[in-house]
Coordinates of C-alpha atoms in Angstrom, one line a residue:
M258 CA -64.5 -141.3 36.8
I259 CA -63.9 -144.8 38.1
C260 CA -61.1 -145.3 40.6
T261 CA -59.3 -148.2 42.1
D262 CA -60.0 -149.1 45.7
I263 CA -56.9 -147.5 47.0
H264 CA -57.5 -144.4 44.9
C265 CA -61.1 -144.3 46.2
D266 CA -60.0 -144.6 49.8
Q267 CA -57.6 -141.7 49.3
H268 CA -60.2 -139.6 47.5
M269 CA -62.8 -140.2 50.3
T270 CA -60.2 -139.3 52.9
C271 CA -59.6 -135.9 51.1
L272 CA -63.4 -135.3 50.8
N273 CA -63.9 -136.1 54.5
Q274 CA -61.0 -133.8 55.5
E275 CA -62.4 -130.9 53.3
K276 CA -65.9 -131.5 54.7
D277 CA -64.6 -131.4 58.3
K278 CA -62.7 -128.2 57.5
N279 CA -65.8 -126.6 56.1
M280 CA -67.9 -127.8 59.0
N281 CA -65.5 -126.2 61.5
K282 CA -66.0 -122.9 59.7
Y283 CA -69.8 -123.3 60.0
K284 CA -69.5 -124.2 63.6
T285 CA -67.3 -121.1 64.3
A286 CA -69.8 -118.9 62.5
I287 CA -72.7 -120.5 64.3
I288 CA -71.0 -120.0 67.7
T289 CA -69.6 -116.5 67.0
I290 CA -72.6 -114.7 65.5
P291 CA -75.0 -115.5 68.4
A292 CA -72.3 -114.4 70.9
F293 CA -71.9 -111.0 69.1
L294 CA -75.6 -110.5 68.9
L295 CA -75.9 -111.5 72.6
S296 CA -73.3 -108.9 73.5
T297 CA -75.2 -106.0 71.8
Q298 CA -78.5 -107.0 73.4
I299 CA -77.3 -107.3 77.0
H300 CA -75.2 -104.1 76.7
A301 CA -77.7 -101.3 77.7
I302 CA -76.9 -97.8 76.5
T303 CA -78.0 -95.1 79.0
L304 CA -79.3 -91.6 78.2
G305 CA -80.0 -89.1 80.9
F306 CA -79.3 -85.7 82.5
F307 CA -76.6 -84.4 84.6
P308 CA -77.1 -83.1 87.2
S309 CA -80.1 -85.3 87.9
S310 CA -81.5 -82.7 90.3
A311 CA -81.0 -79.1 91.2
N312 CA -82.2 -76.5 93.7
L313 CA -82.7 -73.1 92.1
N314 CA -83.9 -69.7 92.9
A315 CA -86.6 -68.3 90.6
G316 CA -84.9 -66.3 87.9
D317 CA -81.6 -68.2 88.0
P318 CA -80.1 -69.5 84.8
F319 CA -78.8 -73.1 85.0
S320 CA -77.2 -75.7 82.7
V321 CA -77.9 -79.4 82.4
D322 CA -76.1 -81.9 80.3
L323 CA -77.8 -84.5 78.2
R324 CA -75.4 -87.4 78.4
I325 CA -75.1 -90.8 76.8
S326 CA -73.0 -93.6 78.4
D327 CA -72.2 -97.3 78.2
V328 CA -72.0 -97.2 74.4
G329 CA -69.7 -100.3 74.5
D330 CA -66.9 -101.6 72.4
N331 CA -67.1 -101.8 68.6
T332 CA -70.0 -99.4 68.6
A333 CA -70.2 -95.6 68.1
I334 CA -73.2 -93.3 67.9
G335 CA -73.6 -92.2 64.3
D336 CA -76.9 -90.4 64.5
Y337 CA -79.7 -89.5 67.0
D338 CA -83.0 -87.7 67.2
F339 CA -84.2 -86.9 70.8
N340 CA -87.0 -85.0 72.4
V341 CA -86.4 -83.2 75.7
N342 CA -89.6 -82.6 77.6
F343 CA -90.0 -79.9 80.3
E344 CA -92.6 -77.9 82.0
S345 CA -92.9 -74.7 79.9
S346 CA -94.6 -72.7 82.7
Q347 CA -91.5 -73.2 84.9
L348 CA -88.6 -73.5 82.5
S349 CA -87.7 -71.7 79.3
I350 CA -85.0 -72.3 76.6
S351 CA -84.3 -71.1 73.1
D352 CA -82.5 -72.7 70.2
T353 CA -79.4 -70.6 70.8
D354 CA -79.3 -72.0 74.4
V355 CA -78.3 -75.5 73.1
V356 CA -74.6 -76.3 72.9
F357 CA -73.8 -79.5 71.1
G358 CA -71.0 -81.9 72.1
N359 CA -68.3 -82.8 69.6
Q360 CA -68.2 -86.6 69.7
L361 CA -70.0 -87.0 66.4
Q362 CA -67.5 -84.8 64.7
Q363 CA -64.2 -86.7 64.5
G364 CA -61.2 -86.4 62.2
G365 CA -62.1 -82.7 61.5
V366 CA -65.4 -83.6 59.8
D367 CA -68.5 -81.7 60.6
S368 CA -72.0 -83.1 61.4
L369 CA -75.5 -82.2 60.5
R370 CA -77.3 -80.7 63.5
S371 CA -80.9 -79.4 64.1
V372 CA -82.6 -77.7 67.1
T373 CA -86.4 -77.1 67.3
V374 CA -88.1 -75.6 70.4
G375 CA -91.8 -76.1 70.9
D376 CA -94.2 -75.7 73.9
G377 CA -92.6 -77.8 76.6
Q378 CA -90.5 -79.8 74.2
L379 CA -87.0 -79.4 72.7
N380 CA -86.0 -81.5 69.7
I381 CA -82.3 -82.0 69.0
S382 CA -80.9 -84.2 66.2
E383 CA -77.5 -84.8 64.7
V384 CA -76.0 -87.0 62.0
S385 CA -72.3 -87.7 61.8
L386 CA -70.5 -87.4 58.4
T387 CA -67.3 -89.0 59.8
D388 CA -66.1 -92.3 58.3
A389 CA -67.4 -95.2 60.3
R390 CA -64.0 -96.6 61.1
I391 CA -62.7 -93.3 62.3
L392 CA -65.8 -92.6 64.3
N393 CA -65.7 -96.0 66.0
A394 CA -62.0 -95.6 66.9
S395 CA -62.3 -92.0 68.2
Q396 CA -65.6 -91.6 69.9
S397 CA -65.7 -91.9 73.7
D398 CA -67.8 -94.5 75.5
E399 CA -69.5 -91.8 77.5
F400 CA -70.0 -88.2 76.3
T401 CA -72.2 -85.1 76.5
V402 CA -74.7 -85.0 73.6
A403 CA -75.6 -81.4 74.3
T404 CA -75.6 -78.8 77.1
L405 CA -79.0 -77.2 77.6
N406 CA -79.0 -73.7 79.2
F407 CA -82.4 -73.2 80.8
S408 CA -83.9 -70.3 82.8
A409 CA -85.9 -71.1 85.9
D410 CA -89.0 -68.9 85.6
Q411 CA -91.6 -70.0 88.1
L412 CA -91.7 -71.7 91.5
G413 CA -92.3 -75.5 91.6
V414 CA -90.7 -78.8 90.6
S415 CA -90.1 -79.4 86.9
E416 CA -89.2 -82.8 85.6
L417 CA -86.9 -83.1 82.6
S418 CA -87.4 -86.2 80.6
V419 CA -86.1 -87.5 77.2
S420 CA -87.6 -89.7 74.6
V421 CA -85.9 -91.3 71.6
N422 CA -87.1 -90.9 68.0
S423 CA -84.1 -92.7 66.5
L424 CA -80.6 -93.8 67.5
G425 CA -78.1 -95.3 65.0
D426 CA -74.6 -96.6 65.1
Q427 CA -71.6 -95.6 62.9
N428 CA -72.9 -97.7 60.0
G429 CA -76.4 -96.3 60.2
A430 CA -77.9 -99.4 61.8
A431 CA -80.6 -98.8 64.4
L432 CA -79.7 -99.3 68.0
D433 CA -82.0 -100.5 70.7
T434 CA -83.8 -97.8 72.7
P435 CA -81.4 -96.9 75.6
S436 CA -82.2 -96.8 79.3
L437 CA -83.7 -93.3 80.0
N438 CA -83.1 -91.2 83.1
S439 CA -85.0 -88.0 84.0
A440 CA -84.0 -85.0 86.2
A441 CA -86.0 -83.1 88.8
I442 CA -85.5 -79.3 89.0
N443 CA -86.7 -77.7 92.2
I444 CA -87.3 -74.0 91.7
S445 CA -88.0 -72.2 95.0
S446 CA -87.8 -68.6 96.2
L447 CA -84.9 -69.6 98.5
S448 CA -86.1 -66.6 100.5
N449 CA -84.2 -67.6 103.6
L450 CA -80.8 -67.9 101.8
T451 CA -78.5 -64.9 101.9
P452 CA -77.0 -63.5 98.7
L453 CA -73.7 -65.1 99.8
Q454 CA -75.3 -68.5 100.1
R455 CA -77.1 -68.2 96.8
N456 CA -73.9 -67.1 95.0
S457 CA -71.9 -69.9 96.7
G458 CA -74.5 -72.4 95.4
R459 CA -74.3 -70.9 91.9
V460 CA -70.5 -71.3 91.8
L461 CA -70.7 -74.9 93.1
R462 CA -73.1 -75.7 90.3
N463 CA -70.7 -74.2 87.7
V464 CA -67.8 -76.1 89.2
C465 CA -69.7 -79.3 89.1
N466 CA -70.7 -78.8 85.4
G467 CA -67.1 -78.0 84.5
F468 CA -65.8 -81.4 85.7
Q469 CA -68.2 -83.3 83.5
G470 CA -66.5 -85.4 80.8
Q471 CA -63.1 -85.0 82.4
Q472 CA -61.3 -88.4 82.4
V473 CA -58.1 -87.7 84.3
L474 CA -58.3 -85.8 87.6
T475 CA -56.0 -85.4 90.6
A476 CA -57.3 -86.6 94.0
D477 CA -58.2 -83.1 95.1
Q478 CA -59.9 -82.3 91.8
Q479 CA -61.9 -85.5 92.2
D480 CA -62.8 -84.5 95.7
L481 CA -64.0 -81.0 94.6
A482 CA -66.0 -82.6 91.7
T483 CA -67.7 -85.0 94.1
I484 CA -68.6 -82.4 96.8
S485 CA -69.7 -79.7 94.3
C486 CA -71.9 -82.2 92.4
R487 CA -73.4 -83.7 95.6
L488 CA -74.3 -80.2 96.9
T489 CA -75.7 -79.3 93.4
N490 CA -77.8 -82.4 93.2
T491 CA -78.8 -82.6 96.9
R492 CA -82.4 -82.6 98.1
L493 CA -81.6 -80.9 101.4
N494 CA -84.1 -78.5 102.9
E495 CA -83.5 -74.8 102.5
R496 CA -81.9 -74.3 105.9
A497 CA -79.4 -77.2 105.6
L498 CA -78.6 -76.2 102.0
G499 CA -77.9 -72.6 103.0
S500 CA -75.6 -73.8 105.8
A501 CA -73.7 -76.1 103.4
Y502 CA -73.2 -73.3 100.9
Q503 CA -71.9 -70.8 103.5
N504 CA -69.6 -73.3 105.1
V505 CA -67.6 -73.6 101.8
A506 CA -67.9 -69.9 100.8
G507 CA -65.0 -68.5 102.8
E508 CA -66.4 -65.2 104.0
E509 CA -63.9 -65.5 106.9
T510 CA -61.3 -64.2 104.4
I511 CA -62.6 -60.7 105.0
A512 CA -61.4 -60.7 108.7
P513 CA -57.7 -59.7 108.1
A514 CA -58.5 -56.4 106.4
N515 CA -61.1 -55.5 109.1
M516 CA -58.6 -56.2 111.8
A517 CA -55.8 -54.2 110.2
V518 CA -57.8 -51.1 109.5
S519 CA -59.1 -50.8 113.0
S520 CA -55.6 -51.5 114.4
I521 CA -53.9 -48.7 112.6
I522 CA -56.5 -46.2 113.5
R523 CA -56.0 -46.9 117.2
Y524 CA -52.2 -46.7 116.9
T525 CA -52.3 -43.4 115.0
H526 CA -54.4 -41.8 117.7
L527 CA -52.1 -43.1 120.3
L528 CA -49.2 -41.1 118.9
M529 CA -51.3 -38.0 118.3
N530 CA -52.1 -38.0 122.0
R531 CA -48.4 -38.3 122.7
L532 CA -47.8 -35.0 120.9
V533 CA -50.5 -33.4 123.0
S534 CA -48.6 -34.4 126.2
R535 CA -45.4 -33.0 124.9
R536 CA -46.8 -29.6 123.9
N537 CA -48.5 -29.1 127.2
A538 CA -45.1 -29.1 129.0
S539 CA -44.8 -25.4 128.1
M540 CA -47.8 -24.7 130.4
L541 CA -46.1 -26.2 133.4
N542 CA -44.6 -23.0 134.8
N543 CA -47.8 -21.0 134.6
T544 CA -50.1 -23.8 135.9
A545 CA -48.4 -25.7 138.7
Q546 CA -49.6 -24.5 142.1
N547 CA -46.8 -26.3 144.0
A548 CA -43.4 -25.4 142.8
S549 CA -41.9 -28.5 144.3
W550 CA -44.0 -30.5 141.8
R551 CA -43.5 -28.2 138.9
N552 CA -41.4 -30.8 137.1
G553 CA -44.2 -33.2 137.4
Y554 CA -47.3 -31.3 136.3
Q555 CA -49.1 -31.9 133.1
S556 CA -52.7 -31.0 132.2
I557 CA -55.1 -33.8 131.7
A558 CA -55.5 -32.9 128.1
A559 CA -52.0 -34.4 127.6
L560 CA -53.3 -37.9 128.7
D561 CA -53.7 -40.5 126.0
L562 CA -57.3 -41.6 126.1
T563 CA -57.2 -44.4 123.6
G564 CA -59.1 -47.6 123.8
A565 CA -61.0 -47.9 120.7
T566 CA -58.8 -45.2 119.3
G567 CA -55.3 -45.6 120.9
G568 CA -53.4 -44.7 124.1
S569 CA -49.9 -44.1 125.3
A570 CA -48.1 -43.6 128.6
G571 CA -46.6 -40.5 127.0
T572 CA -50.0 -38.9 127.1
G573 CA -49.7 -38.0 130.7
D574 CA -46.2 -36.7 130.8
G575 CA -45.1 -33.4 132.2
L576 CA -42.0 -31.6 131.0
T577 CA -40.4 -28.3 131.7
D578 CA -38.9 -26.3 128.9
S579 CA -35.5 -27.5 130.0
E580 CA -36.4 -31.1 129.5
K581 CA -35.5 -31.9 125.9
L582 CA -35.6 -35.7 125.7
S583 CA -38.4 -37.9 126.9
V584 CA -39.0 -41.7 126.5
F585 CA -42.2 -43.5 127.0
M586 CA -43.7 -47.0 127.0
D587 CA -47.3 -48.1 127.1
A588 CA -49.2 -51.4 127.0
S589 CA -52.8 -51.9 126.1
V590 CA -55.5 -54.6 125.9
N591 CA -58.3 -54.3 123.5
F592 CA -61.3 -56.7 123.4
G593 CA -64.8 -56.8 121.9
E594 CA -67.0 -58.7 119.4
T595 CA -68.8 -58.3 116.1
D596 CA -72.2 -59.6 115.3
Q597 CA -73.0 -62.1 112.6
T598 CA -74.7 -60.6 109.5
A599 CA -75.7 -61.9 106.1
R600 CA -72.2 -61.1 104.9
E601 CA -69.8 -61.4 107.8
V602 CA -69.2 -64.0 110.6
A603 CA -69.5 -63.1 114.2
T604 CA -66.2 -62.8 116.1
H605 CA -64.8 -62.4 119.5
F606 CA -61.5 -60.5 119.3
N607 CA -58.7 -59.5 121.6
K608 CA -55.5 -57.6 121.0
E609 CA -52.4 -56.9 123.1
E610 CA -50.1 -54.1 122.1
V611 CA -46.9 -52.5 123.4
T612 CA -45.3 -49.2 122.2
F613 CA -41.9 -47.7 122.9
G614 CA -40.9 -44.2 121.9
A615 CA -38.7 -41.2 122.3
D616 CA -39.0 -37.6 121.3
Y617 CA -37.0 -34.4 121.4
R618 CA -37.9 -30.8 121.8
F619 CA -35.8 -29.0 119.2
S620 CA -37.1 -25.5 120.1
N621 CA -39.9 -23.9 122.0
N622 CA -42.2 -24.5 119.1
L623 CA -41.1 -27.8 117.6
I624 CA -41.1 -31.4 118.8
A625 CA -40.3 -34.6 116.8
G626 CA -40.0 -38.3 117.8
L627 CA -39.8 -41.9 116.8
A628 CA -41.9 -44.9 118.0
V629 CA -41.9 -48.6 117.4
G630 CA -44.7 -51.0 118.3
Y631 CA -45.6 -54.7 118.4
S632 CA -49.1 -56.1 118.5
N633 CA -50.7 -59.5 118.7
A634 CA -54.3 -60.1 118.0
V635 CA -56.8 -63.0 117.6
A636 CA -60.3 -62.9 116.1
N637 CA -62.2 -66.1 116.9
F638 CA -65.0 -67.0 114.5
Q639 CA -68.1 -67.8 116.5
K640 CA -69.9 -71.0 115.7
S641 CA -73.5 -70.9 114.4
V642 CA -75.8 -72.9 112.1
D643 CA -73.9 -71.4 109.1
V644 CA -70.4 -71.0 110.5
S645 CA -68.2 -73.8 111.9
G646 CA -65.6 -71.7 113.7
G647 CA -61.9 -71.0 113.2
K648 CA -59.8 -67.9 113.8
T649 CA -57.5 -65.3 112.3
A650 CA -54.3 -64.5 114.3
E651 CA -52.3 -61.3 113.5
Q652 CA -48.8 -60.1 114.5
G653 CA -47.9 -56.5 113.6
Y654 CA -44.6 -54.6 113.7
S655 CA -44.8 -50.8 113.2
G656 CA -42.5 -47.8 113.0
S657 CA -43.5 -44.1 113.2
I658 CA -42.2 -40.6 112.9
Y659 CA -44.2 -37.8 114.4
S660 CA -43.9 -34.0 114.9
S661 CA -45.7 -31.1 116.4
Y662 CA -45.5 -27.3 115.7
Y663 CA -47.2 -25.0 118.1
V664 CA -47.5 -21.3 118.8
D665 CA -48.9 -20.3 122.2
D666 CA -52.0 -22.5 122.6
F667 CA -52.6 -23.3 118.9
Y668 CA -50.9 -26.4 117.4
V669 CA -50.5 -28.6 114.3
D670 CA -49.5 -32.2 114.6
G671 CA -48.4 -34.7 111.9
I672 CA -47.6 -38.4 111.9
F673 CA -46.6 -41.2 109.4
T674 CA -46.7 -44.9 110.3
Y675 CA -45.7 -48.0 108.4
T676 CA -46.8 -51.4 109.7
R677 CA -46.0 -54.9 108.5
R678 CA -48.5 -57.6 109.6
D679 CA -48.4 -61.4 109.4
Y680 CA -51.7 -63.4 109.4
D681 CA -52.5 -67.1 110.2
I682 CA -56.0 -68.0 109.1
D683 CA -57.9 -71.2 110.1
R684 CA -61.3 -71.8 108.5
N685 CA -63.4 -74.8 109.7
I686 CA -65.7 -76.5 107.2
V687 CA -68.4 -78.8 108.5
I688 CA -71.3 -80.2 106.4
P689 CA -73.2 -82.9 108.3
S690 CA -75.2 -84.1 105.3
L691 CA -71.9 -85.1 103.6
N692 CA -70.3 -86.3 106.9
L693 CA -67.6 -83.8 106.1
R694 CA -65.3 -82.0 108.6
R695 CA -62.2 -80.1 107.5
K696 CA -59.9 -77.2 108.3
A697 CA -58.5 -74.9 105.7
K698 CA -55.3 -73.1 106.7
A699 CA -53.5 -70.2 105.2
D700 CA -51.0 -67.5 106.0
T701 CA -50.4 -64.1 104.3
E702 CA -48.8 -60.7 104.9
S703 CA -49.8 -57.1 104.5
D704 CA -48.2 -53.6 104.2
Q705 CA -50.0 -50.7 105.8
Y706 CA -49.3 -46.9 105.4
A707 CA -51.0 -44.3 107.5
A708 CA -50.7 -40.5 107.7
S709 CA -52.5 -38.1 110.0
L710 CA -52.8 -34.4 110.5
A711 CA -54.4 -32.7 113.5
A712 CA -55.0 -29.1 114.7
G713 CA -56.3 -27.9 118.0
Y714 CA -56.4 -25.3 120.8
N715 CA -55.5 -25.6 124.5
L716 CA -57.6 -23.5 126.9
N717 CA -56.7 -23.6 130.6
V718 CA -58.9 -22.1 133.3
Q719 CA -58.0 -22.4 137.0
G720 CA -56.8 -25.9 136.8
F721 CA -59.3 -27.1 134.2
D722 CA -58.0 -27.8 130.7
I723 CA -60.2 -27.9 127.6
N724 CA -58.7 -29.0 124.3
P725 CA -61.0 -29.0 121.2
Y726 CA -59.3 -30.5 118.2
A727 CA -59.9 -31.8 114.6
Q728 CA -58.0 -34.6 112.9
V729 CA -57.9 -36.2 109.5
S730 CA -56.3 -39.6 108.9
Y731 CA -55.6 -41.6 105.7
T732 CA -54.8 -45.3 105.6
R733 CA -53.9 -47.6 102.8
L734 CA -53.7 -51.4 103.4
E735 CA -52.3 -54.0 100.9
I736 CA -52.8 -57.7 101.7
D737 CA -51.1 -60.3 99.6
N738 CA -53.0 -63.0 97.8
Y739 CA -52.8 -66.5 99.2
S740 CA -54.0 -70.1 98.7
E741 CA -55.4 -72.4 101.4
T742 CA -54.2 -75.8 102.3
G743 CA -55.5 -78.7 104.3
A744 CA -59.1 -78.9 103.1
G745 CA -58.6 -81.0 100.0
G746 CA -60.8 -80.0 97.1
L747 CA -62.4 -77.1 99.2
N748 CA -59.1 -75.1 99.5
L749 CA -59.6 -71.5 98.2
N750 CA -57.5 -69.1 96.2
V751 CA -58.0 -65.6 97.7
E752 CA -57.0 -62.5 95.7
S753 CA -54.9 -59.6 97.0
Q754 CA -56.8 -56.9 98.8
N755 CA -56.4 -53.1 98.8
V756 CA -58.3 -51.0 101.4
E757 CA -58.3 -47.3 101.8
S758 CA -59.7 -45.2 104.6
L759 CA -60.1 -41.5 105.0
E760 CA -61.4 -40.5 108.4
S761 CA -62.2 -37.2 110.2
I762 CA -62.3 -36.8 113.9
L763 CA -63.8 -33.9 115.9
G764 CA -63.3 -34.2 119.7
T765 CA -62.6 -32.5 123.0
R766 CA -60.4 -33.4 126.0
F767 CA -61.4 -32.3 129.5
S768 CA -59.1 -32.6 132.5
Y769 CA -58.5 -31.2 135.9
A770 CA -55.2 -31.0 137.9
W771 CA -55.6 -32.1 141.5
S772 CA -52.5 -31.3 143.6
Q773 CA -51.7 -33.8 146.4
S774 CA -48.8 -34.1 148.9
F775 CA -47.3 -37.0 146.9
G776 CA -47.8 -35.5 143.5
I777 CA -50.5 -34.4 141.1
L778 CA -53.5 -36.5 140.1
M779 CA -55.3 -35.7 136.9
P780 CA -58.7 -37.2 136.2
Q781 CA -59.7 -37.0 132.6
F782 CA -62.5 -37.4 130.1
R783 CA -62.5 -37.4 126.3
A784 CA -65.1 -37.6 123.6
A785 CA -64.7 -37.8 119.9
W786 CA -66.9 -38.2 116.8
H787 CA -65.5 -40.1 113.9
H788 CA -66.7 -39.9 110.3
E789 CA -65.5 -42.2 107.5
F790 CA -65.3 -40.7 104.0
K791 CA -63.6 -43.3 101.8
E792 CA -63.9 -46.9 103.0
N793 CA -66.9 -48.8 101.5
S794 CA -68.1 -52.3 101.3
R795 CA -65.4 -54.3 99.6
S796 CA -65.6 -57.2 97.1
L797 CA -63.1 -60.0 97.5
K798 CA -62.7 -62.6 94.8
T799 CA -62.1 -66.3 95.7
S800 CA -62.0 -69.5 93.7
Y801 CA -61.4 -73.1 94.3
V802 CA -57.7 -74.1 94.0
N803 CA -58.6 -77.4 92.3
D804 CA -61.3 -76.1 90.0
I805 CA -60.1 -76.7 86.4
N806 CA -62.1 -73.6 85.3
N807 CA -61.2 -71.3 88.3
T808 CA -60.3 -68.4 86.0
R809 CA -63.8 -68.2 84.5
T810 CA -66.0 -65.4 85.8
Q811 CA -68.9 -67.7 86.5
N812 CA -66.7 -69.9 88.7
I813 CA -65.4 -67.0 90.9
L814 CA -67.2 -66.2 94.1
K815 CA -67.3 -62.5 95.1
I816 CA -67.4 -62.1 98.9
R817 CA -68.6 -58.7 100.0
N818 CA -68.3 -57.3 103.5
D819 CA -70.7 -55.0 105.3
K820 CA -70.5 -51.3 104.6
P821 CA -68.6 -49.7 107.5
D822 CA -70.5 -47.3 109.8
R823 CA -70.0 -43.8 108.5
D824 CA -70.2 -42.3 111.9
F825 CA -69.4 -43.5 115.4
A826 CA -68.2 -42.1 118.7
V827 CA -65.5 -42.9 121.2
I828 CA -65.6 -41.8 124.9
G829 CA -63.0 -42.5 127.6
V830 CA -62.0 -41.8 131.2
G831 CA -58.7 -42.1 132.9
I832 CA -56.4 -40.9 135.6
S833 CA -52.7 -39.9 135.5
G834 CA -50.3 -39.4 138.4
V835 CA -47.2 -37.2 138.0
F836 CA -44.5 -37.6 140.7
Q837 CA -41.4 -35.7 141.6
G838 CA -38.9 -35.5 138.8
G839 CA -41.6 -35.7 136.2
V840 CA -42.0 -39.5 136.3
Q841 CA -45.6 -40.3 135.3
V842 CA -47.8 -43.3 135.3
F843 CA -51.3 -43.5 133.9
T844 CA -54.3 -45.7 133.2
A845 CA -57.3 -45.2 131.0
F846 CA -60.4 -46.9 129.6
E847 CA -62.2 -46.2 126.4
T848 CA -65.2 -47.6 124.7
L849 CA -66.7 -47.4 121.2
L850 CA -70.3 -46.2 120.7
A851 CA -72.8 -46.0 117.8
Q852 CA -71.4 -48.8 115.7
E853 CA -74.2 -51.1 114.5
N854 CA -72.5 -54.5 114.8
T855 CA -69.3 -53.9 116.8
S856 CA -68.5 -53.4 120.4
S857 CA -64.9 -52.5 121.4
H858 CA -63.3 -51.7 124.7
K859 CA -59.7 -50.9 125.7
F860 CA -57.6 -50.6 128.8
T861 CA -54.2 -48.8 128.6
A862 CA -51.5 -48.2 131.1
G863 CA -48.1 -46.6 130.7
L864 CA -45.0 -44.9 132.0
R865 CA -43.1 -41.8 131.0
I866 CA -39.6 -40.8 132.0
P867 CA -38.1 -37.3 131.2
F868 CA -34.4 -36.6 130.8

């Protein structure tokens, strides 16, 4: 075609415009494609294990996640074929011990999976059948390929490593070999770790594993995840590791039950001895050598030798048959300590207690009364390598009814007591390797029921009084569950506790009445042998408040206390003074013997006034 000049100019302009337009497309393509290629090359996918290290006891099961991360935008993993290499003399695994992740199964579509276990090598592969677009849109940038459940068989350090046979994207295109990270598994005897420390470490490992893959966590959950994983992956020496495990374990939660059981036993014995004093009033007319002091005489057997087992001012009272009503008050201080064991912390404890009561003689053979008591106790946890201190404070309020029936020198006594207790618990947590120092705080309450039955015989010979007796006591304690605060991710849930005790007591009271011009002095001695039938070592379940899997059995720590001593003894001495009108004051001291890890001593003083 031939065109005019003007037509040619216009045509050339059009051609040039079209050419420029096409060139711009080419320029865009030339610029864009290298940029895309560049982004895939500098974006390094990472494949490795979590945790990257672990300290285990020989024979322990443990789990490790094979994780892939940094997959990047516009890319999804469509297939893989990996080899996991391990030391077969130290670790073992079967094909059923592999749990695949779900990130290659999107939109309800399955995948093709394969597991092969060889000598020191585990091969896992998977091919996604999900549409490429759905897989790309739904798959996470970071996920667990599979969880591998190994068993630690022999001592030593075993390295876990992974190699890549193939790795493809959602379209089946090959991806570059990712950056590979290995793991070091230290298997030792952990011979110096206590069962409590080993179990605490096991729970921390399970807690850490449970947080993997969780995207949204509260601040306290993140705190627990960080601490549990750091302690799981730490390379601390055995001593430091055991200390860290025990600091977070919470064995201090056993203390309230131990305090309550010992407290009710002492209080019950206090009132039993009160009944002894009331009964012995009938001996007054036949025993008193000085008629002017007849209203003030009471044999020493009536004194309350308590201490590790109770005491009351009423124990030294002296009443004539005409004295129907009597009131009493006593105050006591109990102190002692418990030794640290593999299960329980060492404590220094002290307790102050005051009791008020009144009883009435309904006939020559029957006495009944009421008593109320208040107590305040503190058990301080002693610091050691494994324990960072703290305390349990207790306040108790009790009410009792008691009665005695006697014929001549033979008697039967009964008592029922209800006690309400409030506890404030502080538990210090210190882990130097993590630069961590915290205080967990909690409060809870308990209800306690106790019943006792005793029988004995009074024998009086020329001013000496001998009173052999036998007693059986049953106690039930119910402590409410509670949750700690103040320690961030390390706060614990503590389950409710039920404790039962059935105790027998065989004992004898010895006393002598020593008449003076100002009254009657009665030195005394008492010895008793206690046997526990029912109370055993108790298991208390705790879990981390912020553990997202805290209802799972493997994430619950069972804290067990020491088995209580089946047999122990109590001995005591004291003196009582009875003055004109029957007013009596007394003081006594008792101590506990033959308990393996406990020492306990008690001073008691009191006053009795007859009406």
